[in-house]
Tab-separated table of C-alpha atoms and ligand atoms in Angstrom:
chain	number	residue	atom	x	y	z
A	1389	MET	CA	-16.015	-30.400	-6.697
A	1390	ARG	CA	-16.219	-34.074	-6.987
A	1391	ALA	CA	-13.356	-33.955	-9.857
A	1392	ALA	CA	-10.931	-32.285	-7.626
A	1393	ARG	CA	-11.719	-34.756	-4.759
A	1394	LEU	CA	-11.141	-37.857	-7.147
A	1395	ALA	CA	-7.930	-36.163	-8.865
A	1396	ARG	CA	-6.765	-35.902	-5.120
A	1397	MET	CA	-7.516	-39.107	-4.510
A	1398	SER	CA	-5.779	-40.590	-7.691
A	1399	SER	CA	-2.408	-38.814	-6.590
A	1400	THR	CA	-2.369	-40.163	-2.861
A	1401	PRO	CA	-1.757	-43.634	-2.145
A	1402	THR	CA	-4.711	-43.922	0.206
A	1403	PRO	CA	-7.174	-45.956	-0.472
A	1404	THR	CA	-10.564	-45.320	-0.433
A	1405	PRO	CA	-11.436	-46.226	2.905
A	1406	SER	CA	-13.835	-49.500	3.574
A	1407	LEU	CA	-17.574	-48.970	4.374
A	1408	GLU	CA	-16.422	-50.530	7.641
A	1409	GLY	CA	-13.317	-48.043	8.002
A	1410	HIS	CA	-15.712	-45.237	7.010
A	1411	LEU	CA	-18.418	-46.009	9.623
A	1412	ALA	CA	-15.756	-46.401	12.043
A	1413	GLU	CA	-14.181	-43.279	12.141
A	1414	SER	CA	-17.411	-41.420	11.786
A	1415	GLN	CA	-19.057	-42.540	14.648
A	1416	ALA	CA	-18.613	-40.043	17.278
A	1417	ALA	CA	-20.229	-37.634	14.795
A	1418	ARG	CA	-22.612	-39.616	13.724
A	1419	LEU	CA	-24.083	-40.038	17.238
A	1420	ALA	CA	-24.115	-36.392	17.962
A	1421	SER	CA	-26.096	-36.309	14.617
A	1422	LEU	CA	-28.574	-38.624	15.996
A	1423	GLU	CA	-29.035	-36.758	19.486
A	1424	GLU	CA	-29.657	-33.486	17.789
A	1425	PHE	CA	-32.328	-35.364	15.713
A	1426	LEU	CA	-33.460	-36.818	18.809
A	1427	ARG	CA	-33.637	-33.438	20.566
A	1428	ILE	CA	-36.352	-32.082	18.341
A	1429	PRO	CA	-39.573	-32.623	20.304
A	1430	SER	CA	-41.606	-33.595	16.829
A	1431	ILE	CA	-44.883	-34.469	18.610
A	1432	SER	CA	-47.450	-34.584	15.648
A	1433	GLY	CA	-50.674	-34.914	17.387
A	1434	ILE	CA	-50.322	-31.718	19.468
A	1435	HIS	CA	-50.909	-28.683	17.943
A	1436	GLU	CA	-48.418	-26.629	20.164
A	1437	TYR	CA	-45.583	-28.761	18.496
A	1438	ALA	CA	-46.183	-28.123	14.839
A	1439	GLY	CA	-43.487	-25.790	14.243
A	1440	ASP	CA	-41.275	-28.644	15.473
A	1441	VAL	CA	-42.496	-31.308	13.512
A	1442	ARG	CA	-41.670	-28.916	10.781
A	1443	ALA	CA	-38.373	-28.024	12.782
A	1444	ALA	CA	-37.439	-31.996	12.550
A	1445	ALA	CA	-38.559	-32.081	8.474
A	1446	GLY	CA	-35.977	-29.471	7.825
A	1447	TRP	CA	-33.274	-31.103	9.889
A	1448	LEU	CA	-33.909	-34.404	8.320
A	1449	ALA	CA	-34.154	-32.845	4.804
A	1450	ASP	CA	-30.510	-31.328	5.291
A	1451	ALA	CA	-29.262	-34.507	6.999
A	1452	MET	CA	-30.214	-36.291	3.832
A	1453	ARG	CA	-28.613	-33.762	1.172
A	1454	SER	CA	-25.672	-33.678	3.509
A	1455	ALA	CA	-25.447	-37.785	2.785
A	1456	GLY	CA	-25.504	-37.179	-0.961
A	1457	ILE	CA	-29.592	-37.940	-1.415
A	1458	GLU	CA	-30.610	-36.273	-4.096
A	1459	ASN	CA	-33.857	-34.421	-4.827
A	1460	VAL	CA	-34.489	-33.764	-1.809
A	1461	SER	CA	-37.965	-31.934	-0.752
A	1462	ILE	CA	-40.219	-30.679	2.012
A	1463	GLU	CA	-43.531	-31.918	0.502
A	1464	GLU	CA	-46.983	-30.511	1.736
A	1465	THR	CA	-49.637	-32.704	2.835
A	1466	GLY	CA	-52.339	-30.381	4.309
A	1467	GLY	CA	-50.760	-31.719	7.642
A	1468	HIS	CA	-47.059	-32.338	8.654
A	1469	PRO	CA	-45.283	-32.535	5.774
A	1470	VAL	CA	-43.323	-35.513	4.306
A	1471	VAL	CA	-39.714	-35.353	3.527
A	1472	TYR	CA	-38.708	-37.125	-0.223
A	1473	GLY	CA	-35.538	-37.690	-1.621
A	1474	ASP	CA	-33.978	-40.424	-3.940
A	1475	TRP	CA	-30.967	-41.636	-5.509
A	1476	LEU	CA	-31.626	-42.796	-8.932
A	1477	HIS	CA	-28.379	-43.587	-11.090
A	1478	ALA	CA	-28.490	-47.367	-11.078
A	1479	ASP	CA	-29.309	-47.481	-14.842
A	1480	GLY	CA	-31.939	-50.287	-15.033
A	1481	GLY	CA	-31.507	-51.234	-11.558
A	1482	PRO	CA	-34.453	-51.947	-9.508
A	1483	THR	CA	-35.934	-49.023	-7.519
A	1484	VAL	CA	-36.732	-49.539	-3.464
A	1485	LEU	CA	-38.971	-46.751	-1.846
A	1486	ILE	CA	-38.177	-46.677	2.028
A	1487	TYR	CA	-40.520	-45.147	4.313
A	1488	GLY	CA	-39.928	-44.527	7.594
A	1489	HIS	CA	-41.539	-41.397	10.084
A	1490	TYR	CA	-39.666	-38.652	11.848
A	1491	ASP	CA	-42.821	-37.492	14.272
A	1492	VAL	CA	-43.238	-39.362	17.855
A	1493	GLN	CA	-45.638	-39.637	20.245
A	1494	PRO	CA	-46.538	-37.488	23.010
A	1495	VAL	CA	-44.298	-38.155	26.234
A	1496	ASP	CA	-46.710	-38.020	29.204
A	1497	PRO	CA	-46.814	-38.949	32.065
A	1498	LEU	CA	-43.508	-36.973	32.285
A	1499	GLU	CA	-42.480	-37.381	35.893
A	1500	GLU	CA	-41.581	-41.242	34.824
A	1501	TRP	CA	-38.782	-40.544	32.677
A	1502	ALA	CA	-35.509	-41.129	34.261
A	1503	SER	CA	-34.231	-37.999	31.559
A	1504	PRO	CA	-35.988	-35.462	30.179
A	1505	PRO	CA	-37.372	-37.228	27.293
A	1506	PHE	CA	-35.704	-34.363	24.451
A	1507	GLU	CA	-32.296	-34.760	25.929
A	1508	PRO	CA	-31.231	-38.076	24.511
A	1509	VAL	CA	-28.114	-39.937	26.554
A	1510	ILE	CA	-26.179	-42.705	26.144
A	1511	ARG	CA	-26.531	-45.167	29.246
A	1512	ASP	CA	-25.625	-49.290	29.305
A	1513	GLY	CA	-25.199	-49.181	25.451
A	1514	ARG	CA	-28.557	-47.570	24.810
A	1515	ILE	CA	-29.713	-44.006	23.702
A	1516	LEU	CA	-32.419	-43.066	25.503
A	1517	GLY	CA	-34.876	-40.617	24.443
A	1518	ARG	CA	-38.407	-40.045	22.625
A	1519	GLY	CA	-38.095	-41.339	19.212
A	1520	ALA	CA	-34.621	-43.390	19.434
A	1521	ALA	CA	-36.798	-46.215	18.721
A	1522	ASP	CA	-39.905	-45.185	16.940
A	1523	ASP	CA	-38.890	-44.243	14.447
A	1524	LYS	CA	-36.030	-41.306	14.522
A	1525	GLY	CA	-33.195	-43.768	15.301
A	1526	GLN	CA	-34.370	-45.810	11.931
A	1527	VAL	CA	-34.960	-42.905	9.848
A	1528	HIS	CA	-31.163	-41.789	10.964
A	1529	ALA	CA	-29.811	-45.248	10.338
A	1530	HIS	CA	-31.180	-45.410	6.807
A	1531	VAL	CA	-29.648	-41.652	6.160
A	1532	MET	CA	-26.430	-42.706	7.304
A	1533	ALA	CA	-26.391	-45.832	5.305
A	1534	ALA	CA	-27.082	-44.086	2.252
A	1535	GLY	CA	-24.382	-41.647	3.332
A	1536	ALA	CA	-21.959	-43.912	4.441
A	1537	VAL	CA	-22.240	-45.998	1.172
A	1538	LEU	CA	-22.312	-42.838	-1.344
A	1539	ALA	CA	-18.899	-41.583	0.321
A	1540	THR	CA	-16.983	-44.695	0.203
A	1541	ARG	CA	-18.284	-45.702	-3.196
A	1542	GLY	CA	-19.340	-42.810	-4.944
A	1543	SER	CA	-22.617	-44.510	-5.670
A	1544	LEU	CA	-25.450	-47.007	-4.832
A	1545	PRO	CA	-26.120	-50.188	-6.034
A	1546	ILE	CA	-29.487	-49.926	-6.488
A	1547	ASN	CA	-31.854	-46.675	-7.015
A	1548	VAL	CA	-33.741	-45.494	-3.813
A	1549	ARG	CA	-36.402	-43.368	-3.047
A	1550	TYR	CA	-36.986	-41.993	0.824
A	1551	LEU	CA	-40.299	-40.936	2.156
A	1552	PHE	CA	-40.354	-40.145	5.683
A	1553	GLU	CA	-43.708	-39.213	6.894
A	1554	GLY	CA	-44.311	-36.491	9.853
A	1555	GLU	CA	-48.163	-37.725	10.898
A	1556	GLU	CA	-47.532	-41.489	11.434
A	1557	GLU	CA	-48.137	-41.232	15.124
A	1558	SER	CA	-51.377	-38.990	14.453
A	1559	ALA	CA	-53.123	-42.174	12.180
A	1560	SER	CA	-51.447	-41.088	9.033
A	1561	ILE	CA	-54.351	-38.748	8.164
A	1562	HIS	CA	-52.958	-37.500	5.084
A	1563	LEU	CA	-50.072	-39.534	3.686
A	1564	HIS	CA	-53.048	-42.028	1.879
A	1565	ASP	CA	-54.345	-38.914	-0.123
A	1566	TRP	CA	-50.763	-37.647	-0.816
A	1567	LEU	CA	-49.592	-41.163	-2.263
A	1568	VAL	CA	-53.042	-40.817	-4.215
A	1569	ALA	CA	-51.744	-37.338	-5.684
A	1570	HIS	CA	-48.430	-38.307	-6.207
A	1571	ARG	CA	-48.173	-41.904	-7.303
A	1572	ASP	CA	-46.923	-41.239	-10.280
A	1573	ARG	CA	-43.694	-39.372	-8.878
A	1574	VAL	CA	-42.538	-42.228	-6.431
A	1575	PRO	CA	-42.642	-45.465	-8.861
A	1576	ALA	CA	-40.823	-48.114	-7.100
A	1577	ASP	CA	-40.629	-52.087	-7.422
A	1578	VAL	CA	-40.547	-52.665	-3.698
A	1579	ALA	CA	-41.145	-50.961	-0.166
A	1580	ILE	CA	-39.004	-51.272	2.650
A	1581	ILE	CA	-40.976	-49.860	5.833
A	1582	SER	CA	-38.556	-49.634	8.777
A	1583	ASP	CA	-40.600	-49.370	11.886
A	1584	SER	CA	-41.230	-52.289	13.378
A	1585	GLY	CA	-38.660	-54.872	15.116
A	1586	PHE	CA	-36.851	-57.851	16.503
A	1587	PHE	CA	-38.851	-60.735	18.287
A	1588	ASP	CA	-38.357	-61.750	21.985
A	1589	ASP	CA	-35.040	-61.447	23.479
A	1590	ASN	CA	-33.428	-59.026	20.403
A	1591	LEU	CA	-33.429	-62.177	17.612
A	1592	PRO	CA	-33.131	-60.475	14.408
A	1593	ALA	CA	-36.872	-60.558	12.601
A	1594	ILE	CA	-38.603	-59.425	9.558
A	1595	THR	CA	-42.346	-58.790	10.082
A	1596	VAL	CA	-44.406	-60.822	6.870
A	1597	GLY	CA	-47.872	-59.552	8.275
A	1598	LEU	CA	-49.792	-56.811	9.895
A	1599	ARG	CA	-53.347	-56.505	11.025
A	1600	GLY	CA	-56.206	-54.100	9.555
A	1601	LEU	CA	-58.598	-52.303	11.737
A	1602	MET	CA	-62.597	-51.299	11.388
A	1603	TYR	CA	-63.319	-49.058	14.009
A	1604	ALA	CA	-67.201	-48.609	14.805
A	1605	GLN	CA	-69.644	-47.017	17.161
A	1606	ILE	CA	-73.226	-48.576	18.342
A	1607	ASP	CA	-75.560	-45.785	19.865
A	1608	VAL	CA	-79.046	-47.481	21.380
A	1609	THR	CA	-81.949	-45.002	22.179
A	1610	GLY	CA	-84.595	-45.445	23.952
A	1611	SER	CA	-87.030	-42.513	25.319
A	1612	PRO	CA	-86.340	-39.254	24.846
A	1613	GLY	CA	-85.214	-38.660	28.373
A	1614	ASP	CA	-84.360	-41.006	31.467
A	1615	LEU	CA	-87.670	-43.076	32.545
A	1616	HIS	CA	-88.244	-43.954	36.476
A	1617	SER	CA	-88.129	-47.427	36.494
A	1618	GLY	CA	-91.168	-47.978	38.840
A	1619	SER	CA	-93.328	-46.341	36.388
A	1620	TYR	CA	-92.348	-47.854	33.456
A	1621	GLY	CA	-90.379	-50.869	34.202
A	1622	GLY	CA	-92.018	-53.559	32.353
A	1623	ALA	CA	-93.731	-51.513	30.102
A	1624	VAL	CA	-90.720	-50.533	27.557
A	1625	GLN	CA	-87.359	-51.435	26.449
A	1626	ASN	CA	-84.064	-50.847	28.268
A	1627	PRO	CA	-81.147	-49.542	26.311
A	1628	ILE	CA	-78.319	-50.759	27.672
A	1629	ASN	CA	-79.864	-54.433	28.182
A	1630	ALA	CA	-80.485	-53.923	24.740
A	1631	LEU	CA	-76.767	-52.881	23.856
A	1632	ALA	CA	-75.786	-55.843	26.012
A	1633	GLN	CA	-77.662	-58.412	24.123
A	1634	ILE	CA	-76.216	-56.940	20.798
A	1635	ILE	CA	-72.899	-57.035	22.092
A	1636	THR	CA	-73.318	-61.039	23.358
A	1637	ALA	CA	-74.335	-61.920	20.265
A	1638	LEU	CA	-71.442	-60.536	18.083
A	1639	LYS	CA	-68.984	-63.159	19.562
A	1640	GLY	CA	-69.657	-66.629	20.604
A	1641	PRO	CA	-68.186	-68.651	23.741
A	1642	ASP	CA	-65.653	-70.309	21.450
A	1643	GLY	CA	-64.304	-66.433	20.359
A	1644	ARG	CA	-65.920	-66.855	16.994
A	1645	ILE	CA	-66.934	-63.885	15.422
A	1646	ARG	CA	-70.839	-64.281	14.379
A	1647	ILE	CA	-71.394	-61.457	12.144
A	1648	PRO	CA	-72.590	-63.349	9.108
A	1649	GLY	CA	-69.826	-63.110	6.202
A	1650	PHE	CA	-67.272	-62.193	8.422
A	1651	TYR	CA	-64.436	-65.038	7.828
A	1652	ASP	CA	-65.608	-64.920	4.063
A	1653	ALA	CA	-62.524	-63.017	3.009
A	1654	VAL	CA	-59.653	-64.254	5.199
A	1655	VAL	CA	-56.980	-65.891	3.534
A	1656	PRO	CA	-55.973	-68.960	5.613
A	1657	LEU	CA	-52.231	-69.534	6.441
A	1658	THR	CA	-50.303	-71.641	4.456
A	1659	ASP	CA	-48.812	-74.936	5.938
A	1660	ASP	CA	-45.364	-73.634	5.846
A	1661	GLU	CA	-46.590	-70.089	7.070
A	1662	ARG	CA	-48.240	-71.808	10.324
A	1663	ALA	CA	-44.783	-74.343	10.993
A	1664	GLU	CA	-42.556	-71.170	10.992
A	1665	ILE	CA	-44.892	-69.139	13.527
A	1666	ALA	CA	-45.267	-72.729	15.843
A	1667	ALA	CA	-41.122	-72.756	15.463
A	1668	LEU	CA	-41.027	-69.589	16.975
A	1669	PRO	CA	-39.790	-69.223	20.510
A	1670	PHE	CA	-42.753	-68.302	22.612
A	1671	ASP	CA	-44.221	-69.828	26.229
A	1672	ASP	CA	-48.184	-69.444	26.574
A	1673	GLU	CA	-47.375	-69.563	30.303
A	1674	ALA	CA	-44.376	-66.775	30.143
A	1675	TYR	CA	-46.601	-64.412	27.994
A	1676	ARG	CA	-49.489	-64.887	30.307
A	1677	GLN	CA	-47.803	-64.290	33.435
A	1678	THR	CA	-46.080	-61.131	31.476
A	1679	ILE	CA	-49.811	-59.516	30.851
A	1680	GLY	CA	-50.879	-60.456	34.523
A	1681	VAL	CA	-54.076	-62.243	33.616
A	1682	PRO	CA	-55.707	-65.404	35.041
A	1683	ALA	CA	-55.861	-67.178	31.602
A	1684	LEU	CA	-55.438	-66.482	27.930
A	1685	VAL	CA	-58.567	-66.843	25.989
A	1686	GLY	CA	-59.280	-66.536	22.186
A	1687	GLU	CA	-60.680	-68.190	18.779
A	1688	ALA	CA	-60.763	-72.165	19.326
A	1689	GLY	CA	-58.414	-74.036	17.533
A	1690	TYR	CA	-55.482	-71.791	16.776
A	1691	PRO	CA	-52.323	-70.851	18.896
A	1692	THR	CA	-51.686	-68.073	20.914
A	1693	LEU	CA	-49.397	-66.454	18.389
A	1694	GLU	CA	-51.825	-67.249	15.575
A	1695	ARG	CA	-54.768	-65.495	17.422
A	1696	ARG	CA	-52.614	-62.414	18.126
A	1697	ALA	CA	-51.535	-61.499	14.830
A	1698	THR	CA	-52.918	-63.429	12.130
A	1699	ARG	CA	-56.624	-64.245	13.078
A	1700	PRO	CA	-59.184	-61.449	12.796
A	1701	THR	CA	-60.698	-60.327	16.277
A	1702	LEU	CA	-63.504	-58.355	17.827
A	1703	ASP	CA	-63.272	-56.278	21.041
A	1704	VAL	CA	-65.624	-53.698	22.739
A	1705	ASN	CA	-63.584	-51.190	23.351
A	1706	GLY	CA	-65.460	-49.137	25.701
A	1707	ILE	CA	-69.426	-48.892	26.562
A	1708	TRP	CA	-71.292	-45.965	28.604
A	1709	GLY	CA	-74.729	-45.326	29.642
A	1710	GLY	CA	-77.257	-44.697	32.579
A	1711	PHE	CA	-76.408	-44.116	35.945
A	1712	GLN	CA	-73.087	-44.421	37.610
A	1713	GLY	CA	-72.364	-42.014	40.708
A	1714	GLU	CA	-72.742	-43.277	44.025
A	1715	GLY	CA	-75.806	-44.893	45.781
A	1716	THR	CA	-78.631	-45.663	43.951
A	1717	LYS	CA	-80.896	-44.038	40.938
A	1718	THR	CA	-83.830	-46.265	40.179
A	1719	ILE	CA	-84.102	-45.043	35.923
A	1720	ILE	CA	-84.414	-46.937	32.822
A	1721	PRO	CA	-81.572	-44.743	30.827
A	1722	ALA	CA	-82.742	-42.766	27.610
A	1723	ARG	CA	-79.339	-43.840	25.912
A	1724	ALA	CA	-76.651	-46.300	25.474
A	1725	HIS	CA	-73.022	-46.265	23.542
A	1726	ALA	CA	-70.142	-48.725	22.785
A	1727	LYS	CA	-67.170	-48.877	20.643
A	1728	VAL	CA	-66.370	-51.735	18.963
A	1729	SER	CA	-63.465	-52.494	16.791
A	1730	CYS	CA	-62.206	-55.480	14.779
A	1731	ARG	CA	-58.480	-56.255	13.940
A	1732	LEU	CA	-58.834	-57.718	10.291
A	1733	VAL	CA	-56.530	-59.937	8.341
A	1734	VAL	CA	-55.895	-60.076	4.379
A	1735	ASP	CA	-58.130	-60.226	2.579
A	1736	GLN	CA	-60.661	-58.642	4.878
A	1737	ASP	CA	-62.065	-55.354	3.337
A	1738	PRO	CA	-62.789	-52.854	6.311
A	1739	ASP	CA	-66.079	-51.141	4.551
A	1740	ALA	CA	-67.495	-54.665	3.733
A	1741	ILE	CA	-66.363	-55.635	7.675
A	1742	PHE	CA	-68.338	-52.243	8.906
A	1743	ALA	CA	-71.275	-52.902	6.715
A	1744	ALA	CA	-71.828	-56.641	7.563
A	1745	LEU	CA	-71.640	-55.694	11.494
A	1746	ARG	CA	-73.987	-52.692	10.871
A	1747	ASP	CA	-76.787	-55.067	9.353
A	1748	PHE	CA	-76.267	-57.904	11.544
A	1749	VAL	CA	-76.620	-55.745	14.529
A	1750	ALA	CA	-79.799	-54.227	12.661
A	1751	ASP	CA	-80.926	-57.914	12.394
A	1752	ILE	CA	-80.390	-58.677	16.029
A	1753	ALA	CA	-81.175	-55.174	17.563
A	1754	PRO	CA	-84.495	-56.107	20.293
A	1755	PRO	CA	-87.585	-54.211	19.489
A	1756	GLY	CA	-88.495	-50.775	21.421
A	1757	VAL	CA	-85.362	-49.172	20.754
A	1758	THR	CA	-83.400	-47.487	17.848
A	1759	VAL	CA	-79.934	-48.875	17.213
A	1760	THR	CA	-77.447	-47.258	14.791
A	1761	VAL	CA	-74.025	-48.047	13.851
A	1762	GLN	CA	-71.502	-45.023	12.863
A	1763	ASP	CA	-68.053	-45.983	10.651
A	1764	LEU	CA	-65.120	-44.477	12.648
A	1765	GLY	CA	-62.481	-45.430	10.125
A	1766	GLY	CA	-60.143	-48.186	9.532
A	1767	GLY	CA	-57.636	-49.996	7.120
A	1768	ARG	CA	-56.452	-52.911	5.476
A	1769	ALA	CA	-53.987	-55.620	6.617
A	1770	SER	CA	-50.671	-56.341	4.624
A	1771	ARG	CA	-49.198	-59.559	4.186
A	1772	THR	CA	-45.824	-60.099	2.654
A	1773	SER	CA	-44.786	-63.468	1.420
A	1774	HIS	CA	-41.115	-64.279	3.280
A	1775	ASP	CA	-40.118	-66.161	0.081
A	1776	HIS	CA	-40.037	-62.562	-1.872
A	1777	PRO	CA	-36.672	-61.854	-3.219
A	1778	VAL	CA	-36.545	-58.445	-1.429
A	1779	ALA	CA	-37.469	-60.446	1.883
A	1780	GLN	CA	-34.503	-62.876	1.100
A	1781	ALA	CA	-31.989	-60.279	0.258
A	1782	ALA	CA	-33.191	-58.498	3.530
A	1783	ALA	CA	-32.614	-61.944	5.601
A	1784	ARG	CA	-29.321	-62.283	3.952
A	1785	ALA	CA	-28.142	-59.076	4.894
A	1786	LEU	CA	-29.966	-59.594	8.759
A	1787	GLU	CA	-28.242	-63.039	9.050
A	1788	ALA	CA	-24.422	-61.539	7.534
A	1789	THR	CA	-24.863	-58.481	10.321
A	1790	PHE	CA	-26.188	-59.802	13.605
A	1791	GLY	CA	-25.004	-63.667	13.139
A	1792	ALA	CA	-28.444	-65.072	13.114
A	1793	ALA	CA	-30.995	-65.713	10.400
A	1794	PRO	CA	-33.900	-63.616	10.891
A	1795	LEU	CA	-37.397	-64.864	12.315
A	1796	PHE	CA	-40.539	-64.103	9.924
A	1797	ILE	CA	-42.637	-63.036	12.376
A	1798	TRP	CA	-46.443	-61.433	12.383
A	1799	GLU	CA	-47.591	-58.368	14.243
A	1800	GLY	CA	-51.233	-57.691	15.456
A	1801	GLY	CA	-51.021	-54.055	15.018
A	1802	SER	CA	-51.228	-52.124	12.179
A	1803	ILE	CA	-48.860	-49.545	10.149
A	1804	PRO	CA	-51.615	-47.928	8.122
A	1805	VAL	CA	-49.170	-46.812	5.103
A	1806	SER	CA	-48.236	-50.402	4.505
A	1807	ALA	CA	-51.814	-51.031	3.058
A	1808	SER	CA	-51.605	-47.874	1.240
A	1809	PHE	CA	-48.312	-48.721	-0.583
A	1810	GLU	CA	-49.933	-52.039	-1.597
A	1811	SER	CA	-53.145	-50.407	-2.542
A	1812	VAL	CA	-51.915	-47.123	-4.203
A	1813	LEU	CA	-48.459	-47.897	-5.444
A	1814	GLY	CA	-48.923	-51.580	-6.240
A	1815	VAL	CA	-45.856	-52.452	-4.569
A	1816	PRO	CA	-45.284	-55.488	-2.294
A	1817	VAL	CA	-44.023	-53.939	1.398
A	1818	VAL	CA	-40.894	-55.539	3.554
A	1819	LEU	CA	-40.970	-54.662	7.101
A	1820	LEU	CA	-37.354	-54.254	8.023
A	1821	GLY	CA	-36.509	-53.009	11.074
A	1822	PHE	CA	-34.542	-52.944	14.200
A	1823	THR	CA	-35.969	-52.473	17.438
A	1824	GLN	CA	-36.065	-54.432	20.711
A	1825	PRO	CA	-39.457	-55.685	22.029
A	1826	ASN	CA	-39.296	-53.893	24.766
A	1827	GLU	CA	-37.703	-50.825	23.779
A	1828	ASN	CA	-40.655	-48.494	25.496
A	1829	ALA	CA	-42.097	-47.374	22.279
A	1830	HIS	CA	-44.979	-44.733	23.246
A	1831	ALA	CA	-44.096	-44.938	26.937
A	1832	PRO	CA	-41.803	-43.572	29.141
A	1833	ASN	CA	-38.108	-44.182	29.060
A	1834	GLU	CA	-37.856	-45.121	25.480
A	1835	TRP	CA	-34.402	-46.386	24.280
A	1836	LEU	CA	-32.762	-48.113	21.461
A	1837	LEU	CA	-29.670	-50.169	21.301
A	1838	LEU	CA	-26.665	-48.538	19.818
A	1839	ASP	CA	-25.503	-52.280	18.518
A	1840	ASN	CA	-28.651	-52.618	17.064
A	1841	TYR	CA	-28.585	-49.180	15.639
A	1842	GLU	CA	-25.114	-49.803	14.354
A	1843	GLY	CA	-25.969	-52.853	12.891
A	1844	ALA	CA	-28.737	-51.434	11.158
A	1845	ILE	CA	-26.616	-49.020	9.201
A	1846	ARG	CA	-24.556	-51.982	8.199
A	1847	ALA	CA	-27.796	-54.263	7.348
A	1848	ILE	CA	-29.113	-51.429	5.320
A	1849	ALA	CA	-26.092	-51.156	3.310
A	1850	ARG	CA	-26.067	-54.999	2.690
A	1851	THR	CA	-29.803	-55.314	1.747
A	1852	PHE	CA	-28.773	-52.978	-1.098
A	1853	ASP	CA	-25.969	-54.911	-2.333
A	1854	GLU	CA	-28.290	-58.170	-1.715
A	1855	ILE	CA	-30.697	-56.433	-3.858
A	1856	ALA	CA	-28.663	-55.563	-6.645
A	1857	SER	CA	-27.428	-59.052	-6.786
A	1858	ILE	CA	-30.742	-60.389	-7.469
A	1859	ARG	CA	-30.883	-58.307	-10.427
A	1860	ASP	CA	-27.313	-59.414	-11.548
A	1861	GLY	CA	-28.995	-63.216	-11.243
A	1862	GLY	CA	-25.986	-63.583	-8.289
A	1863	ALA	CA	-28.697	-64.550	-6.068
A	1864	ASP	CA	-32.777	-65.662	-5.722
B	2790	ZN	ZN1	-43.514	-45.850	14.501
């Protein structure tokens, strides 16, 4: 079939269409395809949608095959499947592993959507619908980019593997183990994760750092049941007072975390990195007003942008115990509990941080109560140097496409797979995403700017060429 097409092409004066010509010609079909993808309600976190998640995997696999991606398979993980595909004919060239996810967040509160979440609409240059930005629009852009390059040139300039997950919005429960079991099947030189976005008012950006997480629960138990505070007050420890003492001891008024050893593994930013962050367009007062808080606070000695993305934190996420009803009830409660989490940075190990917290809590626990600390899981931080040749290749592609050199930014949140790629596959990660900061991901009325979607396709194609030129020594 390919030979027949080539023969036909060589006998006609029509030249091979340029990538741009092909993309212009196929735009309407491409948008219709994106809308079809967005119509599948692939909510991974709600059990009733499991069939839809699988339908989205099947839809994606078909789209990848149509684009010319090979060896496409739907891989079982024990949960929602991973969709794999590759194109590996750039002999001797580098191999890039591309990651995105085809599952989406739930849609509640439904009444706040201006149009139904799974009936995408195009309005004011935006496509609106659940998953438009996070992350189906970006996954679709990758498939369309490969399809356009293959359709116009017959080959890709580099080797590419695709790994599209169906559980990112439900904590990537099975992906890490799948990677451990299949690491030999997905060797790569570098991973590109497209599940992030631009900065501020749609300024092109590449994310170079993500924080990790440690999550724990502290349980404090006194007597088997609540006690009368008149009969027993003054004779026994109060679990809520004890918990308050423990929590107060975890962090000082200067915002420094007081758990011994907490900061030992932290790799400080370089002077260049700090300068880069300081140069980002960011205004503390405007930020404060957007959040609606009376003041910004945090660890002394670090500016806000560093505190919210490059420094580790400790926060109480919830606290409960004792009497909370109307009126009064004079008791000494039997129990008190708190959920505590830390955002971590490179090279903090979540297990080591949990152990340090547990040991410190044991040391400072007041007498008269039993205190236990449970590990509720976590993940490691990740960090890429902006000097990495693939980060630089992506930066050149973004600048050529969007007309502005990208900013290198840090995100305070986590993408669990990023650390897994680094630890299981041993590959560096470049976070190349195309959404806007206020795109309503996880919220009602999620949207993606069509210019960014179309730009993403072109920037991805250019990134492939830029990576290939590193191999040729054309750029470094
Ligand atoms: Zn996402």
